[in-house]
Amino acid sequence: MSEFLYLPDATLEELGIGTGEVADAIEAAIRDKAEGRLFDSPKAAILPGDSRYMMSTLAVGNTEELTVLKTVTVSPDNPARDLPAINGAILVLDARTGLLRALVGANWVTAVRTAALSVVAARRLADPQSKSVAFVGCGTQAHSHLAAFAEMFPLDKVFAIGRGRANVDRLCETARGMGLAAEAPEDPEAALREADLVVTSVTLDYSIEPFLDARWLKPGAFAAITDLGIPWFDAGFAALDSVVIDDRTQEAAMEKKLIAPERVDADLTELVAGAPLAFDAEKTGAFLFRGIAVGDYAAAALAVQRAEARGAGQRIPL
């Protein structure tokens, strides 16, 4: 009898997989793609109204012989329902037979792979001695990036900026619990002018009026922009010295571009392959991205392999 492995988000969190491990797995997957061992399709996204955002990614890897399909819904009204704003599921299939191998929770994967994608870029573009980070948007992605960057940089200060007071307070509390100073300034400009690192993760809602300007970033600062650039003034992006996106092919397929194509210096494949971009104390850098199938593939494959090795999760007959 065939069976599949069920790995809900709570089980995934218990596996103890670090963001750095996921970043390493993403880099390996990017190399596999560049060398013809992994195949993916551009991210699909639908905005059906009421600020909801549905997306899916698909990738097939010949190294692990897996097919990974993720579907996620962002529902801004969910917190009022006492539900997470982001929910979904991931199907992990045997790439040879098509049989279901695992059903994986999407929330953990989405959080950790997004932060891990930022880590891949930050390894090349951010000051390794970064001490301060400003978060604009204080939800799940802020927490996952805080955990990732705290492992990577000698942080000592966090700025938390957001519309939801409870989320801001929760992020500050988490930062203080890690031994970091935490502030919740009213003025995002002051925070961006001081911070070594900036992470923006506002609600994916194009009705939001821009309120951030890349011209506020100090020399040497690095920004991880996870929210499609929604809160940023387009004109300010001209001030960025280095701009990396996640995938040029995917971006070319998108009707609404993250940034003018001529402003892009590299995508992640080019960056991992050795594009001549590096931290410069006199220049600003940014990673502006919408998420790619390679990231979801790498995180889900790593989780399934770790769970199988440890006997974690629940086996369910097909």
PDB file of C-alpha atoms in Angstrom:
ATOM      1  CA  MET A   1       0.000   0.000   0.000  1.00  0.00           C
ATOM      2  CA  SER A   2       1.325   3.472  -0.897  1.00  0.00           C
ATOM      3  CA  GLU A   3       1.557   6.135   1.775  1.00  0.00           C
ATOM      4  CA  PHE A   4       2.686   9.723   2.133  1.00  0.00           C
ATOM      5  CA  LEU A   5       4.327  11.724   4.900  1.00  0.00           C
ATOM      6  CA  TYR A   6       2.272  14.479   6.548  1.00  0.00           C
ATOM      7  CA  LEU A   7       4.379  17.351   7.892  1.00  0.00           C
ATOM      8  CA  PRO A   8       2.295  20.186   9.390  1.00  0.00           C
ATOM      9  CA  ASP A   9       3.960  23.469  10.272  1.00  0.00           C
ATOM     10  CA  ALA A  10       4.341  22.539  13.949  1.00  0.00           C
ATOM     11  CA  THR A  11       6.323  19.434  12.988  1.00  0.00           C
ATOM     12  CA  LEU A  12       8.467  21.414  10.554  1.00  0.00           C
ATOM     13  CA  GLU A  13       9.387  23.895  13.278  1.00  0.00           C
ATOM     14  CA  GLU A  14      10.475  21.032  15.540  1.00  0.00           C
ATOM     15  CA  LEU A  15      12.984  19.783  12.969  1.00  0.00           C
ATOM     16  CA  GLY A  16      15.364  22.585  13.965  1.00  0.00           C
ATOM     17  CA  ILE A  17      16.330  23.529  10.418  1.00  0.00           C
ATOM     18  CA  GLY A  18      18.201  26.846  10.463  1.00  0.00           C
ATOM     19  CA  THR A  19      17.765  29.595   7.900  1.00  0.00           C
ATOM     20  CA  GLY A  20      21.422  29.271   6.961  1.00  0.00           C
ATOM     21  CA  GLU A  21      20.839  25.624   6.072  1.00  0.00           C
ATOM     22  CA  VAL A  22      17.929  26.599   3.860  1.00  0.00           C
ATOM     23  CA  ALA A  23      20.034  29.315   2.214  1.00  0.00           C
ATOM     24  CA  ASP A  24      22.725  26.711   1.470  1.00  0.00           C
ATOM     25  CA  ALA A  25      20.061  24.414  -0.001  1.00  0.00           C
ATOM     26  CA  ILE A  26      18.714  27.265  -2.145  1.00  0.00           C
ATOM     27  CA  GLU A  27      22.187  28.011  -3.482  1.00  0.00           C
ATOM     28  CA  ALA A  28      22.640  24.324  -4.341  1.00  0.00           C
ATOM     29  CA  ALA A  29      19.250  24.307  -6.082  1.00  0.00           C
ATOM     30  CA  ILE A  30      20.159  27.448  -8.031  1.00  0.00           C
ATOM     31  CA  ARG A  31      23.320  25.737  -9.252  1.00  0.00           C
ATOM     32  CA  ASP A  32      21.303  22.656 -10.188  1.00  0.00           C
ATOM     33  CA  LYS A  33      18.970  24.854 -12.219  1.00  0.00           C
ATOM     34  CA  ALA A  34      21.864  26.592 -13.957  1.00  0.00           C
ATOM     35  CA  GLU A  35      23.364  23.195 -14.846  1.00  0.00           C
ATOM     36  CA  GLY A  36      20.124  21.654 -16.113  1.00  0.00           C
ATOM     37  CA  ARG A  37      19.280  19.416 -13.143  1.00  0.00           C
ATOM     38  CA  LEU A  38      16.341  21.464 -11.822  1.00  0.00           C
ATOM     39  CA  PHE A  39      13.439  22.954 -13.728  1.00  0.00           C
ATOM     40  CA  ASP A  40      10.860  25.493 -12.604  1.00  0.00           C
ATOM     41  CA  SER A  41       8.116  27.716 -13.900  1.00  0.00           C
ATOM     42  CA  PRO A  42       7.476  31.391 -13.142  1.00  0.00           C
ATOM     43  CA  LYS A  43       5.445  32.072 -10.035  1.00  0.00           C
ATOM     44  CA  ALA A  44       1.708  32.350 -10.703  1.00  0.00           C
ATOM     45  CA  ALA A  45      -0.265  34.968  -8.780  1.00  0.00           C
ATOM     46  CA  ILE A  46      -3.898  36.097  -8.640  1.00  0.00           C
ATOM     47  CA  LEU A  47      -5.377  39.090  -6.801  1.00  0.00           C
ATOM     48  CA  PRO A  48      -9.130  38.368  -6.680  1.00  0.00           C
ATOM     49  CA  GLY A  49     -10.023  41.409  -4.568  1.00  0.00           C
ATOM     50  CA  ASP A  50     -10.432  42.281  -0.895  1.00  0.00           C
ATOM     51  CA  SER A  51      -6.605  42.517  -0.707  1.00  0.00           C
ATOM     52  CA  ARG A  52      -6.335  38.721  -1.025  1.00  0.00           C
ATOM     53  CA  TYR A  53      -3.315  37.327  -2.826  1.00  0.00           C
ATOM     54  CA  MET A  54      -3.057  33.774  -4.161  1.00  0.00           C
ATOM     55  CA  MET A  55       0.173  32.344  -5.536  1.00  0.00           C
ATOM     56  CA  SER A  56       1.710  29.046  -6.585  1.00  0.00           C
ATOM     57  CA  THR A  57       5.168  27.764  -7.503  1.00  0.00           C
ATOM     58  CA  LEU A  58       6.276  24.584  -9.285  1.00  0.00           C
ATOM     59  CA  ALA A  59       9.712  22.993  -9.577  1.00  0.00           C
ATOM     60  CA  VAL A  60      11.113  19.581 -10.499  1.00  0.00           C
ATOM     61  CA  GLY A  61      14.559  18.466  -9.388  1.00  0.00           C
ATOM     62  CA  ASN A  62      16.465  15.529 -10.860  1.00  0.00           C
ATOM     63  CA  THR A  63      19.008  15.475  -8.010  1.00  0.00           C
ATOM     64  CA  GLU A  64      16.423  14.679  -5.322  1.00  0.00           C
ATOM     65  CA  GLU A  65      13.940  13.353  -7.922  1.00  0.00           C
ATOM     66  CA  LEU A  66      11.141  15.441  -6.446  1.00  0.00           C
ATOM     67  CA  THR A  67       8.356  17.608  -7.804  1.00  0.00           C
ATOM     68  CA  VAL A  68       7.305  20.407  -5.446  1.00  0.00           C
ATOM     69  CA  LEU A  69       4.080  22.378  -5.896  1.00  0.00           C
ATOM     70  CA  LYS A  70       3.215  25.103  -3.396  1.00  0.00           C
ATOM     71  CA  THR A  71       0.002  27.075  -3.197  1.00  0.00           C
ATOM     72  CA  VAL A  72      -0.528  29.889  -0.698  1.00  0.00           C
ATOM     73  CA  THR A  73      -3.214  32.451   0.073  1.00  0.00           C
ATOM     74  CA  VAL A  74      -2.522  35.757   1.816  1.00  0.00           C
ATOM     75  CA  SER A  75      -5.708  36.879   3.586  1.00  0.00           C
ATOM     76  CA  PRO A  76      -5.306  40.238   5.378  1.00  0.00           C
ATOM     77  CA  ASP A  77      -8.630  39.725   7.197  1.00  0.00           C
ATOM     78  CA  ASN A  78      -7.497  36.472   8.787  1.00  0.00           C
ATOM     79  CA  PRO A  79      -6.006  37.965  11.979  1.00  0.00           C
ATOM     80  CA  ALA A  80      -9.516  39.231  12.813  1.00  0.00           C
ATOM     81  CA  ARG A  81     -10.638  35.621  12.429  1.00  0.00           C
ATOM     82  CA  ASP A  82      -7.857  34.517  14.781  1.00  0.00           C
ATOM     83  CA  LEU A  83      -6.105  32.830  11.859  1.00  0.00           C
ATOM     84  CA  PRO A  84      -2.635  33.356  10.340  1.00  0.00           C
ATOM     85  CA  ALA A  85      -2.615  35.833   7.459  1.00  0.00           C
ATOM     86  CA  ILE A  86      -0.796  33.318   5.244  1.00  0.00           C
ATOM     87  CA  ASN A  87      -2.016  29.744   4.728  1.00  0.00           C
ATOM     88  CA  GLY A  88      -1.436  27.053   2.172  1.00  0.00           C
ATOM     89  CA  ALA A  89      -0.018  23.633   1.440  1.00  0.00           C
ATOM     90  CA  ILE A  90       2.842  22.005  -0.450  1.00  0.00           C
ATOM     91  CA  LEU A  91       2.647  18.776  -2.422  1.00  0.00           C
ATOM     92  CA  VAL A  92       5.926  16.892  -2.697  1.00  0.00           C
ATOM     93  CA  LEU A  93       5.731  14.188  -5.369  1.00  0.00           C
ATOM     94  CA  ASP A  94       8.102  11.538  -6.647  1.00  0.00           C
ATOM     95  CA  ALA A  95       9.391  13.079  -9.879  1.00  0.00           C
ATOM     96  CA  ARG A  96       9.584   9.706 -11.618  1.00  0.00           C
ATOM     97  CA  THR A  97       6.231   8.187 -10.742  1.00  0.00           C
ATOM     98  CA  GLY A  98       4.157  11.214  -9.773  1.00  0.00           C
ATOM     99  CA  LEU A  99       3.111   9.512  -6.540  1.00  0.00           C
ATOM    100  CA  LEU A 100       2.540  11.750  -3.527  1.00  0.00           C
ATOM    101  CA  ARG A 101       5.520  11.564  -1.183  1.00  0.00           C
ATOM    102  CA  ALA A 102       4.661  14.266   1.346  1.00  0.00           C
ATOM    103  CA  LEU A 103       2.057  16.875   2.229  1.00  0.00           C
ATOM    104  CA  VAL A 104       3.884  19.783   3.828  1.00  0.00           C
ATOM    105  CA  GLY A 105       2.614  22.865   5.649  1.00  0.00           C
ATOM    106  CA  ALA A 106       3.304  26.025   3.644  1.00  0.00           C
ATOM    107  CA  ASN A 107       3.579  28.608   6.413  1.00  0.00           C
ATOM    108  CA  TRP A 108       6.927  27.482   7.799  1.00  0.00           C
ATOM    109  CA  VAL A 109       8.377  26.990   4.322  1.00  0.00           C
ATOM    110  CA  THR A 110       7.157  30.399   3.122  1.00  0.00           C
ATOM    111  CA  ALA A 111       8.608  32.183   6.143  1.00  0.00           C
ATOM    112  CA  VAL A 112      11.972  30.449   6.203  1.00  0.00           C
ATOM    113  CA  ARG A 113      12.580  30.338   2.445  1.00  0.00           C
ATOM    114  CA  THR A 114      11.847  34.068   2.118  1.00  0.00           C
ATOM    115  CA  ALA A 115      14.363  34.898   4.838  1.00  0.00           C
ATOM    116  CA  ALA A 116      16.795  32.399   3.314  1.00  0.00           C
ATOM    117  CA  LEU A 117      16.516  34.083  -0.091  1.00  0.00           C
ATOM    118  CA  SER A 118      17.399  37.351   1.642  1.00  0.00           C
ATOM    119  CA  VAL A 119      20.360  35.619   3.276  1.00  0.00           C
ATOM    120  CA  VAL A 120      21.661  34.464  -0.130  1.00  0.00           C
ATOM    121  CA  ALA A 121      21.709  38.085  -1.315  1.00  0.00           C
ATOM    122  CA  ALA A 122      22.907  39.521   2.002  1.00  0.00           C
ATOM    123  CA  ARG A 123      25.903  37.175   2.035  1.00  0.00           C
ATOM    124  CA  ARG A 124      27.186  39.110  -0.978  1.00  0.00           C
ATOM    125  CA  LEU A 125      25.792  42.633  -0.613  1.00  0.00           C
ATOM    126  CA  ALA A 126      25.446  43.437   3.106  1.00  0.00           C
ATOM    127  CA  ASP A 127      28.074  44.658   5.536  1.00  0.00           C
ATOM    128  CA  PRO A 128      29.185  41.562   7.497  1.00  0.00           C
ATOM    129  CA  GLN A 129      29.522  43.832  10.541  1.00  0.00           C
ATOM    130  CA  SER A 130      25.944  45.124  10.363  1.00  0.00           C
ATOM    131  CA  LYS A 131      24.672  46.011  13.825  1.00  0.00           C
ATOM    132  CA  SER A 132      21.223  47.501  13.257  1.00  0.00           C
ATOM    133  CA  VAL A 133      18.155  46.424  11.312  1.00  0.00           C
ATOM    134  CA  ALA A 134      14.924  48.286  10.576  1.00  0.00           C
ATOM    135  CA  PHE A 135      11.740  46.317   9.949  1.00  0.00           C
ATOM    136  CA  VAL A 136       8.853  47.967   8.118  1.00  0.00           C
ATOM    137  CA  GLY A 137       6.056  45.498   8.620  1.00  0.00           C
ATOM    138  CA  CYS A 138       6.285  43.411  11.788  1.00  0.00           C
ATOM    139  CA  GLY A 139       4.546  40.167  10.939  1.00  0.00           C
ATOM    140  CA  THR A 140       5.822  36.695  10.119  1.00  0.00           C
ATOM    141  CA  GLN A 141       8.513  37.813   7.688  1.00  0.00           C
ATOM    142  CA  ALA A 142       9.939  40.300  10.175  1.00  0.00           C
ATOM    143  CA  HIS A 143      10.326  37.532  12.759  1.00  0.00           C
ATOM    144  CA  SER A 144      11.876  35.086  10.288  1.00  0.00           C
ATOM    145  CA  HIS A 145      14.314  37.724   9.023  1.00  0.00           C
ATOM    146  CA  LEU A 146      15.198  38.756  12.566  1.00  0.00           C
ATOM    147  CA  ALA A 147      16.088  35.163  13.421  1.00  0.00           C
ATOM    148  CA  ALA A 148      18.092  34.794  10.209  1.00  0.00           C
ATOM    149  CA  PHE A 149      19.981  38.067  10.450  1.00  0.00           C
ATOM    150  CA  ALA A 150      20.699  37.621  14.153  1.00  0.00           C
ATOM    151  CA  GLU A 151      22.554  34.412  13.230  1.00  0.00           C
ATOM    152  CA  MET A 152      24.406  36.137  10.420  1.00  0.00           C
ATOM    153  CA  PHE A 153      25.327  39.578  11.754  1.00  0.00           C
ATOM    154  CA  PRO A 154      26.486  41.029  15.116  1.00  0.00           C
ATOM    155  CA  LEU A 155      23.164  42.824  15.629  1.00  0.00           C
ATOM    156  CA  ASP A 156      22.596  44.975  18.670  1.00  0.00           C
ATOM    157  CA  LYS A 157      19.617  47.152  17.671  1.00  0.00           C
ATOM    158  CA  VAL A 158      16.208  46.692  16.054  1.00  0.00           C
ATOM    159  CA  PHE A 159      13.765  49.294  14.753  1.00  0.00           C
ATOM    160  CA  ALA A 160      10.167  48.068  14.422  1.00  0.00           C
ATOM    161  CA  ILE A 161       7.703  50.039  12.281  1.00  0.00           C
ATOM    162  CA  GLY A 162       4.193  48.880  11.500  1.00  0.00           C
ATOM    163  CA  ARG A 163       0.515  49.755  11.515  1.00  0.00           C
ATOM    164  CA  GLY A 164      -0.471  47.040  13.976  1.00  0.00           C
ATOM    165  CA  ARG A 165       0.601  47.946  17.505  1.00  0.00           C
ATOM    166  CA  ALA A 166       0.393  44.365  18.711  1.00  0.00           C
ATOM    167  CA  ASN A 167       2.742  43.153  15.969  1.00  0.00           C
ATOM    168  CA  VAL A 168       5.207  45.972  16.643  1.00  0.00           C
ATOM    169  CA  ASP A 169       5.231  45.226  20.366  1.00  0.00           C
ATOM    170  CA  ARG A 170       5.620  41.500  19.739  1.00  0.00           C
ATOM    171  CA  LEU A 171       8.630  42.030  17.474  1.00  0.00           C
ATOM    172  CA  CYS A 172      10.247  44.372  20.001  1.00  0.00           C
ATOM    173  CA  GLU A 173       9.655  41.835  22.754  1.00  0.00           C
ATOM    174  CA  THR A 174      11.237  39.096  20.646  1.00  0.00           C
ATOM    175  CA  ALA A 175      14.254  41.282  19.900  1.00  0.00           C
ATOM    176  CA  ARG A 176      14.730  42.182  23.559  1.00  0.00           C
ATOM    177  CA  GLY A 177      14.457  38.513  24.458  1.00  0.00           C
ATOM    178  CA  MET A 178      17.442  37.973  22.154  1.00  0.00           C
ATOM    179  CA  GLY A 179      19.427  40.595  24.050  1.00  0.00           C
ATOM    180  CA  LEU A 180      18.938  43.338  21.452  1.00  0.00           C
ATOM    181  CA  ALA A 181      17.836  46.915  21.963  1.00  0.00           C
ATOM    182  CA  ALA A 182      14.490  47.592  20.302  1.00  0.00           C
ATOM    183  CA  GLU A 183      12.722  50.807  19.366  1.00  0.00           C
ATOM    184  CA  ALA A 184       9.378  51.530  17.689  1.00  0.00           C
ATOM    185  CA  PRO A 185       9.862  54.916  16.002  1.00  0.00           C
ATOM    186  CA  GLU A 186       6.953  56.739  14.438  1.00  0.00           C
ATOM    187  CA  ASP A 187       9.119  58.098  11.624  1.00  0.00           C
ATOM    188  CA  PRO A 188      10.390  55.447   9.170  1.00  0.00           C
ATOM    189  CA  GLU A 189      12.796  57.924   7.578  1.00  0.00           C
ATOM    190  CA  ALA A 190      14.866  58.279  10.743  1.00  0.00           C
ATOM    191  CA  ALA A 191      15.097  54.498  11.119  1.00  0.00           C
ATOM    192  CA  LEU A 192      16.096  53.925   7.489  1.00  0.00           C
ATOM    193  CA  ARG A 193      18.765  56.608   7.674  1.00  0.00           C
ATOM    194  CA  GLU A 194      20.385  54.865  10.664  1.00  0.00           C
ATOM    195  CA  ALA A 195      19.931  51.166   9.927  1.00  0.00           C
ATOM    196  CA  ASP A 196      22.607  48.960   8.369  1.00  0.00           C
ATOM    197  CA  LEU A 197      19.924  46.517   7.207  1.00  0.00           C
ATOM    198  CA  VAL A 198      16.322  47.166   6.179  1.00  0.00           C
ATOM    199  CA  VAL A 199      13.579  44.576   5.719  1.00  0.00           C
ATOM    200  CA  THR A 200      10.183  45.574   4.345  1.00  0.00           C
ATOM    201  CA  SER A 201       7.280  43.125   4.419  1.00  0.00           C
ATOM    202  CA  VAL A 202       4.044  45.108   4.372  1.00  0.00           C
ATOM    203  CA  THR A 203       0.737  43.571   3.333  1.00  0.00           C
ATOM    204  CA  LEU A 204       0.648  42.772  -0.384  1.00  0.00           C
ATOM    205  CA  ASP A 205      -1.908  45.419  -1.233  1.00  0.00           C
ATOM    206  CA  TYR A 206      -1.351  47.735  -4.202  1.00  0.00           C
ATOM    207  CA  SER A 207      -3.777  50.266  -2.747  1.00  0.00           C
ATOM    208  CA  ILE A 208      -1.136  51.190  -0.156  1.00  0.00           C
ATOM    209  CA  GLU A 209       0.399  54.563  -0.930  1.00  0.00           C
ATOM    210  CA  PRO A 210       4.232  54.497  -1.026  1.00  0.00           C
ATOM    211  CA  PHE A 211       5.900  56.004   2.038  1.00  0.00           C
ATOM    212  CA  LEU A 212       9.522  54.783   1.876  1.00  0.00           C
ATOM    213  CA  ASP A 213      12.348  56.308  -0.134  1.00  0.00           C
ATOM    214  CA  ALA A 214      15.545  54.452  -1.053  1.00  0.00           C
ATOM    215  CA  ARG A 215      17.322  57.807  -0.973  1.00  0.00           C
ATOM    216  CA  TRP A 216      17.079  57.605   2.823  1.00  0.00           C
ATOM    217  CA  LEU A 217      19.393  54.582   2.953  1.00  0.00           C
ATOM    218  CA  LYS A 218      22.882  55.382   4.186  1.00  0.00           C
ATOM    219  CA  PRO A 219      26.000  54.331   2.252  1.00  0.00           C
ATOM    220  CA  GLY A 220      26.705  50.645   2.834  1.00  0.00           C
ATOM    221  CA  ALA A 221      23.106  49.805   3.756  1.00  0.00           C
ATOM    222  CA  PHE A 222      21.352  46.721   2.392  1.00  0.00           C
ATOM    223  CA  ALA A 223      17.578  46.409   1.934  1.00  0.00           C
ATOM    224  CA  ALA A 224      15.662  43.130   1.613  1.00  0.00           C
ATOM    225  CA  ILE A 225      12.380  44.113  -0.049  1.00  0.00           C
ATOM    226  CA  THR A 226       9.983  41.171   0.260  1.00  0.00           C
ATOM    227  CA  ASP A 227       6.720  42.998  -0.458  1.00  0.00           C
ATOM    228  CA  LEU A 228       6.962  43.626  -4.220  1.00  0.00           C
ATOM    229  CA  GLY A 229       8.242  47.137  -3.480  1.00  0.00           C
ATOM    230  CA  ILE A 230       4.728  48.282  -2.638  1.00  0.00           C
ATOM    231  CA  PRO A 231       5.703  50.749   0.146  1.00  0.00           C
ATOM    232  CA  TRP A 232       8.638  52.244  -1.816  1.00  0.00           C
ATOM    233  CA  PHE A 233       8.569  55.254  -4.135  1.00  0.00           C
ATOM    234  CA  ASP A 234       9.589  54.110  -7.607  1.00  0.00           C
ATOM    235  CA  ALA A 235      11.627  57.262  -8.174  1.00  0.00           C
ATOM    236  CA  GLY A 236      13.774  56.518  -5.144  1.00  0.00           C
ATOM    237  CA  PHE A 237      15.002  53.218  -6.592  1.00  0.00           C
ATOM    238  CA  ALA A 238      17.230  55.215  -8.951  1.00  0.00           C
ATOM    239  CA  ALA A 239      19.407  55.998  -5.932  1.00  0.00           C
ATOM    240  CA  LEU A 240      20.264  52.328  -5.337  1.00  0.00           C
ATOM    241  CA  ASP A 241      23.759  51.386  -6.455  1.00  0.00           C
ATOM    242  CA  SER A 242      23.197  47.607  -6.747  1.00  0.00           C
ATOM    243  CA  VAL A 243      19.853  45.933  -7.399  1.00  0.00           C
ATOM    244  CA  VAL A 244      19.325  42.170  -7.399  1.00  0.00           C
ATOM    245  CA  ILE A 245      16.058  40.399  -8.184  1.00  0.00           C
ATOM    246  CA  ASP A 246      15.312  36.714  -7.752  1.00  0.00           C
ATOM    247  CA  ASP A 247      14.843  35.637 -11.381  1.00  0.00           C
ATOM    248  CA  ARG A 248      15.030  37.583 -14.647  1.00  0.00           C
ATOM    249  CA  THR A 249      12.964  35.039 -16.609  1.00  0.00           C
ATOM    250  CA  GLN A 250      10.172  35.079 -14.052  1.00  0.00           C
ATOM    251  CA  GLU A 251      10.242  38.861 -13.875  1.00  0.00           C
ATOM    252  CA  ALA A 252       9.979  39.175 -17.654  1.00  0.00           C
ATOM    253  CA  ALA A 253       6.762  37.148 -17.513  1.00  0.00           C
ATOM    254  CA  MET A 254       5.146  39.469 -14.969  1.00  0.00           C
ATOM    255  CA  GLU A 255       2.800  42.207 -16.151  1.00  0.00           C
ATOM    256  CA  LYS A 256       3.699  44.573 -13.308  1.00  0.00           C
ATOM    257  CA  LYS A 257       7.475  44.778 -12.902  1.00  0.00           C
ATOM    258  CA  LEU A 258       9.174  45.093  -9.551  1.00  0.00           C
ATOM    259  CA  ILE A 259      11.575  47.649 -11.007  1.00  0.00           C
ATOM    260  CA  ALA A 260      12.568  48.870 -14.458  1.00  0.00           C
ATOM    261  CA  PRO A 261      14.543  45.999 -16.080  1.00  0.00           C
ATOM    262  CA  GLU A 262      17.450  48.279 -16.941  1.00  0.00           C
ATOM    263  CA  ARG A 263      17.946  48.959 -13.215  1.00  0.00           C
ATOM    264  CA  VAL A 264      18.605  45.274 -12.432  1.00  0.00           C
ATOM    265  CA  ASP A 265      22.264  44.366 -11.969  1.00  0.00           C
ATOM    266  CA  ALA A 266      21.798  40.623 -11.408  1.00  0.00           C
ATOM    267  CA  ASP A 267      19.372  37.915 -10.416  1.00  0.00           C
ATOM    268  CA  LEU A 268      20.115  35.227  -7.846  1.00  0.00           C
ATOM    269  CA  THR A 269      21.463  32.757 -10.400  1.00  0.00           C
ATOM    270  CA  GLU A 270      23.937  35.335 -11.643  1.00  0.00           C
ATOM    271  CA  LEU A 271      24.796  36.366  -8.095  1.00  0.00           C
ATOM    272  CA  VAL A 272      25.474  32.796  -6.946  1.00  0.00           C
ATOM    273  CA  ALA A 273      27.447  32.137 -10.135  1.00  0.00           C
ATOM    274  CA  GLY A 274      29.764  35.010  -9.313  1.00  0.00           C
ATOM    275  CA  ALA A 275      28.297  38.253 -10.654  1.00  0.00           C
ATOM    276  CA  PRO A 276      30.753  41.050  -9.784  1.00  0.00           C
ATOM    277  CA  LEU A 277      28.664  42.483  -6.955  1.00  0.00           C
ATOM    278  CA  ALA A 278      29.917  42.777  -3.400  1.00  0.00           C
ATOM    279  CA  PHE A 279      29.507  44.875  -0.279  1.00  0.00           C
ATOM    280  CA  ASP A 280      30.849  48.375  -0.703  1.00  0.00           C
ATOM    281  CA  ALA A 281      30.816  50.728   2.269  1.00  0.00           C
ATOM    282  CA  GLU A 282      30.133  53.647  -0.052  1.00  0.00           C
ATOM    283  CA  LYS A 283      27.216  52.084  -1.912  1.00  0.00           C
ATOM    284  CA  THR A 284      23.681  50.908  -1.221  1.00  0.00           C
ATOM    285  CA  GLY A 285      22.355  47.520  -2.232  1.00  0.00           C
ATOM    286  CA  ALA A 286      18.906  45.983  -2.423  1.00  0.00           C
ATOM    287  CA  PHE A 287      17.338  42.600  -3.046  1.00  0.00           C
ATOM    288  CA  LEU A 288      13.885  43.172  -4.503  1.00  0.00           C
ATOM    289  CA  PHE A 289      11.982  39.939  -4.960  1.00  0.00           C
ATOM    290  CA  ARG A 290       8.633  38.200  -5.282  1.00  0.00           C
ATOM    291  CA  GLY A 291       9.736  34.629  -4.420  1.00  0.00           C
ATOM    292  CA  ILE A 292      10.768  31.819  -6.733  1.00  0.00           C
ATOM    293  CA  ALA A 293       9.942  28.143  -7.057  1.00  0.00           C
ATOM    294  CA  VAL A 294      13.586  27.206  -6.442  1.00  0.00           C
ATOM    295  CA  GLY A 295      13.313  28.606  -2.908  1.00  0.00           C
ATOM    296  CA  ASP A 296      10.177  26.647  -2.066  1.00  0.00           C
ATOM    297  CA  TYR A 297      11.641  23.524  -3.663  1.00  0.00           C
ATOM    298  CA  ALA A 298      14.864  23.719  -1.673  1.00  0.00           C
ATOM    299  CA  ALA A 299      13.140  24.355   1.683  1.00  0.00           C
ATOM    300  CA  ALA A 300      10.498  21.665   1.195  1.00  0.00           C
ATOM    301  CA  ALA A 301      12.983  19.066  -0.066  1.00  0.00           C
ATOM    302  CA  LEU A 302      15.309  19.722   2.865  1.00  0.00           C
ATOM    303  CA  ALA A 303      12.411  19.426   5.323  1.00  0.00           C
ATOM    304  CA  VAL A 304      11.178  16.142   3.851  1.00  0.00           C
ATOM    305  CA  GLN A 305      14.683  14.651   3.845  1.00  0.00           C
ATOM    306  CA  ARG A 306      15.278  15.731   7.464  1.00  0.00           C
ATOM    307  CA  ALA A 307      11.903  14.407   8.600  1.00  0.00           C
ATOM    308  CA  GLU A 308      12.413  11.056   6.878  1.00  0.00           C
ATOM    309  CA  ALA A 309      15.863  10.688   8.434  1.00  0.00           C
ATOM    310  CA  ARG A 310      14.453  11.378  11.921  1.00  0.00           C
ATOM    311  CA  GLY A 311      11.198   9.482  11.571  1.00  0.00           C
ATOM    312  CA  ALA A 312       9.237  12.697  12.109  1.00  0.00           C
ATOM    313  CA  GLY A 313       5.752  13.379  10.816  1.00  0.00           C
ATOM    314  CA  GLN A 314       2.791  11.084  10.261  1.00  0.00           C
ATOM    315  CA  ARG A 315       2.574   8.342   7.652  1.00  0.00           C
ATOM    316  CA  ILE A 316      -0.845   8.295   5.974  1.00  0.00           C
ATOM    317  CA  PRO A 317      -2.069   5.588   3.542  1.00  0.00           C
ATOM    318  CA  LEU A 318      -3.041   6.770   0.088  1.00  0.00           C
TER     319      LEU A 318
END
